Structures are given as structure tokens and as C-alpha cells.
mmCIF file of C-alpha atoms and ligand atoms in Angstrom:
data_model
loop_
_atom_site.group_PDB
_atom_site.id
_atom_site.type_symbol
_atom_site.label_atom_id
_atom_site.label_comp_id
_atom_site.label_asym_id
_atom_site.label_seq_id
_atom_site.Cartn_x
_atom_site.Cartn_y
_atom_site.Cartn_z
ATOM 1 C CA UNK A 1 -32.673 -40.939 108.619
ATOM 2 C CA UNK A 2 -34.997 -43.152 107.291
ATOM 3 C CA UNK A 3 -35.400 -45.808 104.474
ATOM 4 C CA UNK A 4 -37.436 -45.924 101.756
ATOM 5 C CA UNK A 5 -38.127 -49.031 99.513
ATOM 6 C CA UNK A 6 -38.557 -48.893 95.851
ATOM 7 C CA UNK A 7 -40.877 -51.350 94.729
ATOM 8 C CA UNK A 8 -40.868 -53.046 91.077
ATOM 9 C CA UNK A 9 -43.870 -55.032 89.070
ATOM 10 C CA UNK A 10 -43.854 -57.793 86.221
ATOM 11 C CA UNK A 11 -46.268 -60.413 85.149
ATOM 12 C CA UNK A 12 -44.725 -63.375 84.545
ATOM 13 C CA UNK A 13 -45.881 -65.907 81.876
ATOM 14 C CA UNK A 14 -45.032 -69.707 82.071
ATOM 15 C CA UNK A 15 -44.367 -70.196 78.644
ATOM 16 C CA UNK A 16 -45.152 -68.561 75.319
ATOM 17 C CA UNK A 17 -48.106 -70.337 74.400
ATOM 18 C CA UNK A 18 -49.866 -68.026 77.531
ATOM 19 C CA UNK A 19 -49.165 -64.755 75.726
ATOM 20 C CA UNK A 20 -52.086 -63.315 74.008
ATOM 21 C CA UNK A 21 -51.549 -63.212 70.409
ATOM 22 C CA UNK A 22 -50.278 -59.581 70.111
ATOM 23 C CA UNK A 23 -47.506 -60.056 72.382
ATOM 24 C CA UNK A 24 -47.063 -63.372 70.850
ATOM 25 C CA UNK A 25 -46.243 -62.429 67.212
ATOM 26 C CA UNK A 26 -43.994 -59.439 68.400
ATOM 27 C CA UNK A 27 -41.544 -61.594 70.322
ATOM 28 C CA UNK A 28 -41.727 -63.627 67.124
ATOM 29 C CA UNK A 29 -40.280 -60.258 65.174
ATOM 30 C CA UNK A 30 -37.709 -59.821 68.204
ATOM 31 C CA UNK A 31 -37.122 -63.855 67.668
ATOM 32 C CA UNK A 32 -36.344 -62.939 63.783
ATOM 33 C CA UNK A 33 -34.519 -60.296 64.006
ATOM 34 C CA UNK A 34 -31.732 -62.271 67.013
ATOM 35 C CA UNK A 35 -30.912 -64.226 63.782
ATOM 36 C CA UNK A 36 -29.818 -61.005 62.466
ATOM 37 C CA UNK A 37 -27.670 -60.120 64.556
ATOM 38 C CA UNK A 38 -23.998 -59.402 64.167
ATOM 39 C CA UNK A 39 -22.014 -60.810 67.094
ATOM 40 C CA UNK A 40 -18.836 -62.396 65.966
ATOM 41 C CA UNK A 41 -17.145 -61.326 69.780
ATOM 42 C CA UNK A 42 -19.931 -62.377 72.216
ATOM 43 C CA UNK A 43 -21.794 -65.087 69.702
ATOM 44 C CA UNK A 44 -24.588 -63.786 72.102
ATOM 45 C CA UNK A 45 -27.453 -63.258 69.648
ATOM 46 C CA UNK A 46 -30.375 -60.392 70.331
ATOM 47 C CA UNK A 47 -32.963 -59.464 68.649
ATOM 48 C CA UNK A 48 -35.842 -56.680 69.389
ATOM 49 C CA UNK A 49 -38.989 -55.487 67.971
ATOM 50 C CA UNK A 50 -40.453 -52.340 68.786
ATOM 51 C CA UNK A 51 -44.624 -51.971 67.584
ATOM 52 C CA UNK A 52 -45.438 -48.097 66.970
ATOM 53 C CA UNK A 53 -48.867 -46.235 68.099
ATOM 54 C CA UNK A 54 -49.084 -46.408 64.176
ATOM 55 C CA UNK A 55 -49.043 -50.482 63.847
ATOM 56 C CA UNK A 56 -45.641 -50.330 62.274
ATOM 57 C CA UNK A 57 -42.631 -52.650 63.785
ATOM 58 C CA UNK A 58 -39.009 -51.777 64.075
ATOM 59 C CA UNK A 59 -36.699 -54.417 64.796
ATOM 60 C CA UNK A 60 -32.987 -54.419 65.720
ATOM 61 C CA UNK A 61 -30.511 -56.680 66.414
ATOM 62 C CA UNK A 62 -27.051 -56.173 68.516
ATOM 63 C CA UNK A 63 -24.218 -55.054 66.128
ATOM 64 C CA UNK A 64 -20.769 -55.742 67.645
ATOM 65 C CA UNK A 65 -17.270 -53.854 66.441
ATOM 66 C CA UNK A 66 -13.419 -54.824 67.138
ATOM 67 C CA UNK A 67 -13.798 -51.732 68.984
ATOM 68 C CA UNK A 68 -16.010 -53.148 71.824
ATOM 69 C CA UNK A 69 -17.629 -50.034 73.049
ATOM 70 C CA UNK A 70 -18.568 -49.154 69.515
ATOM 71 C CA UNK A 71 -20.991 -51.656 68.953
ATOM 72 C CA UNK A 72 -24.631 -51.378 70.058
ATOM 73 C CA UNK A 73 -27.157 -53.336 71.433
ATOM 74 C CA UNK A 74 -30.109 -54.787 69.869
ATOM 75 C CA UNK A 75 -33.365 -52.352 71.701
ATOM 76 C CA UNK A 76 -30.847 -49.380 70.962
ATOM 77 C CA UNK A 77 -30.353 -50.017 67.145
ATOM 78 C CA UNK A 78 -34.263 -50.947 67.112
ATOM 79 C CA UNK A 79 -35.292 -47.897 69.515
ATOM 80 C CA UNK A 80 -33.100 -45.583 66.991
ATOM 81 C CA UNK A 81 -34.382 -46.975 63.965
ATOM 82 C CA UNK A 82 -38.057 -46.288 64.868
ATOM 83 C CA UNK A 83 -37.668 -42.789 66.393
ATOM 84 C CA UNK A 84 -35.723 -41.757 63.204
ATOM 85 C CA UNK A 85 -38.404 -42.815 60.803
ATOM 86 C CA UNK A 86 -41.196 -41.821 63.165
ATOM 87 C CA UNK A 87 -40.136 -38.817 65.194
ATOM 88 C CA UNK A 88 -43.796 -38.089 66.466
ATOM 89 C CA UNK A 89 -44.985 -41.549 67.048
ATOM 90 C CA UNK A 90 -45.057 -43.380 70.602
ATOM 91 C CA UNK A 91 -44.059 -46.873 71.016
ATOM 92 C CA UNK A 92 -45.929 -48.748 72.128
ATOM 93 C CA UNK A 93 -44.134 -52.223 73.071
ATOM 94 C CA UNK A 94 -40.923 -53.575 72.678
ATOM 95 C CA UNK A 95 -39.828 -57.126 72.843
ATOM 96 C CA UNK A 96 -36.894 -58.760 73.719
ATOM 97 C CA UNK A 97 -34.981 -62.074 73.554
ATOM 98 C CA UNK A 98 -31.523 -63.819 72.943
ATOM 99 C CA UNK A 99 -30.219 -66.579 71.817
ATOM 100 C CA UNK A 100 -27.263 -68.269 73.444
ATOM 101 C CA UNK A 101 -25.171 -70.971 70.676
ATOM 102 C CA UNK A 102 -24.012 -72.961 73.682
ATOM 103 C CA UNK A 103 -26.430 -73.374 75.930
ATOM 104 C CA UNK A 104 -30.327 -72.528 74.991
ATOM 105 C CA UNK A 105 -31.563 -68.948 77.590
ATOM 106 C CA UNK A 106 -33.848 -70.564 79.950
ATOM 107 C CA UNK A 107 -34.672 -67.007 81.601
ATOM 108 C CA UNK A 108 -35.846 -63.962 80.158
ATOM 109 C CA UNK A 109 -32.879 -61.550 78.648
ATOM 110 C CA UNK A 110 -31.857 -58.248 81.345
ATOM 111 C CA UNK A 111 -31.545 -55.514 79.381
ATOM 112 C CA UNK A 112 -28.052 -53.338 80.163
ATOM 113 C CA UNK A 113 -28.681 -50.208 81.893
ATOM 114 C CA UNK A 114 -27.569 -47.947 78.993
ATOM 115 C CA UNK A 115 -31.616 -49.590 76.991
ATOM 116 C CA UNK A 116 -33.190 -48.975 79.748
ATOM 117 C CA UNK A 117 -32.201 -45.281 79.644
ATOM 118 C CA UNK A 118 -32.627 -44.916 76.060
ATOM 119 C CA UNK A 119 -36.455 -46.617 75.781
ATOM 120 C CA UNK A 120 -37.150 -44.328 79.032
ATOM 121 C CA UNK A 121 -36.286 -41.473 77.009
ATOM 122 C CA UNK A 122 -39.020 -42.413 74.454
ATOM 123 C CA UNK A 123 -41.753 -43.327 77.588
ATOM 124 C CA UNK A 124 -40.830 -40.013 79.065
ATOM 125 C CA UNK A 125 -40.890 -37.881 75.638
ATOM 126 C CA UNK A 126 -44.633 -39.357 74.859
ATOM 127 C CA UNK A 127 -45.908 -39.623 77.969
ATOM 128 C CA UNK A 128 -47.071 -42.953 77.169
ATOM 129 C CA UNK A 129 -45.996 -46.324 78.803
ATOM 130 C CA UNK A 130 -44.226 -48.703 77.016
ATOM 131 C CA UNK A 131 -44.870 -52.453 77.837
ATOM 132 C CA UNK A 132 -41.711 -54.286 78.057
ATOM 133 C CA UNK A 133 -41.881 -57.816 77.213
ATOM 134 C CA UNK A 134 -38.685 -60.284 77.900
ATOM 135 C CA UNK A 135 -37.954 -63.557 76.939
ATOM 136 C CA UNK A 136 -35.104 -66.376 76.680
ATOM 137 C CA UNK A 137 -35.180 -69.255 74.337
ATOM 138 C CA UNK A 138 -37.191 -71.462 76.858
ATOM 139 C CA UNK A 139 -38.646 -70.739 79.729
ATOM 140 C CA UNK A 140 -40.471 -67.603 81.332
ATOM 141 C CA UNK A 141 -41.625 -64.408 80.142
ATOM 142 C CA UNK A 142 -41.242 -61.326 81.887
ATOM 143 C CA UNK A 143 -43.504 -58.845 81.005
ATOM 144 C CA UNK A 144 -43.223 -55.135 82.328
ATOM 145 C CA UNK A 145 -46.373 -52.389 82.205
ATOM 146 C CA UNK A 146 -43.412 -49.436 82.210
ATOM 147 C CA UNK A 147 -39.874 -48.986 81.775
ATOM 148 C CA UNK A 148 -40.036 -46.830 84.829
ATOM 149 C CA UNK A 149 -41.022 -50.516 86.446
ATOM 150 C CA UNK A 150 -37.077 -51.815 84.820
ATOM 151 C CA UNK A 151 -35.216 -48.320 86.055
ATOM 152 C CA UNK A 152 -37.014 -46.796 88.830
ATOM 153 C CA UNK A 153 -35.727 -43.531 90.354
ATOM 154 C CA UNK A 154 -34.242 -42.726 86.388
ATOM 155 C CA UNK A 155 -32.079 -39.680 85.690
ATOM 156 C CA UNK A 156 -34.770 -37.774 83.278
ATOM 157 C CA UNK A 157 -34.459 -34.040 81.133
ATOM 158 C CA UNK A 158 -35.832 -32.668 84.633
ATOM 159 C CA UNK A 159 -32.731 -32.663 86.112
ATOM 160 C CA UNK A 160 -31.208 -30.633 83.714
ATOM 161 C CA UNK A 161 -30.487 -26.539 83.582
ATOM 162 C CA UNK A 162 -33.793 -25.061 82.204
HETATM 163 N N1 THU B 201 -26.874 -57.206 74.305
HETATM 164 C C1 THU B 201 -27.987 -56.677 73.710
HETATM 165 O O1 THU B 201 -28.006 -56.411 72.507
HETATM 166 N N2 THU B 201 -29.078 -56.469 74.486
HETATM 167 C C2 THU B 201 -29.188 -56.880 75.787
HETATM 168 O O2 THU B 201 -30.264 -56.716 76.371
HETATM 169 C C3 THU B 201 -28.049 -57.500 76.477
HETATM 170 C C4 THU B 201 -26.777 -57.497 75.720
HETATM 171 C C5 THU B 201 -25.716 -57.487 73.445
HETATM 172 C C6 THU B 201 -24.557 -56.550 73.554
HETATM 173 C C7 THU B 201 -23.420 -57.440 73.060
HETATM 174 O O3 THU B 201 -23.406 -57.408 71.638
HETATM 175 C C8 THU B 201 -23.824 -58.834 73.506
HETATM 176 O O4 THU B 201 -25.219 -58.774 73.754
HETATM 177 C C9 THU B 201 -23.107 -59.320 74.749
HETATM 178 O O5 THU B 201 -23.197 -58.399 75.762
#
């Protein structure tokens, strides 16, 4: 038997007036589109913005149901939105952030499992890396080179029958 450790990067930024202007106005698109968000269950408010090899943004923001499970999360509904309007075009960068009505996020927002799956889909499919930036209200900013960096050892298409 032995052990083997899985190791995990991110660059973290102090606050947001270190980030260098492109990351800068796409957390303020994933910023926007949190205010969008429909969350009348959770109140928790997410928004995400997703910038295309193209230049265009998508942005999504979580959409909640009476039927919990039916709802979906903000990088899901924005990861959809752009691979449905641009099949063929890699993203780029996504960023992601929260805002909590009770008490302001002072750390960056964890995306659930089920995101990290989904965006790794889109790395994997392009064969492209796609930065993952993550912020709260206040605070630090988390910023990843790779999804493979947020889910490492990820269930892929290889796996499957060929
Ligand atoms: N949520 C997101 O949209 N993205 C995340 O990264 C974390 C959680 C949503 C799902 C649900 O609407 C609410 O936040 C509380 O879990």
C-alpha cells in the first residue's frame, strides 16, 4: 500500500482592488447578475459570469423552486446558457460570488460539487483551461488556473463504454 497526495493551487488576492482589470470587471458581471437571482428559500444570492474565447459574457444567477432539487445554481444556469448559444466556443473564465442578506460573505463562495462537474465538462470538451475566479462580498479572492485545480481526480467521458 502506499499513499499518494493530491495537491491543489490558487492565487489568492487581498482585496478586489489587486485584480487586474479583466478579472475585475467580470466579477462585476457575476456581482450584477447575484442581484438577479431568484432565491426566495435560501435568500442566499449568486451570481456568475462566464467570458467566451469570443469576448462575449454569459451570466447566471441561482434559480430556486418549491421543489428544492429542481432549482439550479447560478455557474450551472450561466455555464448552460453560454454552451447553448455558443456550442463551439471555449470559455474562457468564470466568476463567482454571493451575497448573504444577513451577514455580508467575508470569504470567497465554494462552489457545490455538482458546478464543478458541469464547468469540467466544458474544460475537458475544449481542451482549454478555464480560470476560476471566487469571491465573497468582502474579503479575499480565490482565483483558480483550472477547474481540474477545484475537482482533482474528476469522473470524465473516459471512463465511459467506448
Ligand atoms: N448556490 C449557487 O448558486 N452556487 C454556489 O456556488 C453555491 C450555492 C445556490 C444554490 C441555492 O439556490 C443557494 O445557493 C443555497 O444553496
Amino acid at each position: 500500500m502506499k499513499t499518494i497526495k493530491l495537491e491543489t493551487t490558487m492565487h489568492v488576492y487581498e482585496s478586489r482592488s489587486e485584480l487586474p482589470a479583466d478579472l475585475h470587471a467580470l466579477l462585476a458581471e457575476a456581482e450584477q447578475a447575484a442581484t438577479r437571482a431568484y432565491s426566495p428559500y435560501s435568500h442566499f444570492q449568486v451570481g456568475a459570469a462566464i467570458l467566451l474565447n469570443n469576448g462575449k459574457v454569459f451570466t447566471g444567477s441561482n434559480q430556486e423552486n418549491a421543489v428544492f432539487p429542481s432549482g439550479l445554481c447560478a455557474e450551472r444556469v450561466a455555464a448552460f446558457a453560454a454552451s447553448s448559444a455558443y456550442p463551439e466556443v471555449p470559455f474562457s473564465k468564470i466568476a463567482v460570488t454571493a451575497i448573504n442578506p444577513s451577514e455580508p460573505l467575508k470569504e470567497p463562495v465554494s462552489p457545490c460539487g455538482s458546478c464543478r462537474q458541469v464547468l469540467f465538462e466544458y474544460e475537458r470538451k475544449f481542451g482549454q483551461p478555464l480560470e476560476v475566479l471566487l469571491a465573497g462580498q468582502d474579503g479575499p479572492i480565490y482565483h483558480f488556473q483550472s477547474v481540474a485545480h477545484l475537482l482533482p481526480y474528476t469522473f470524465h467521458a473516459g471512463f465511459l463504454p467506448k
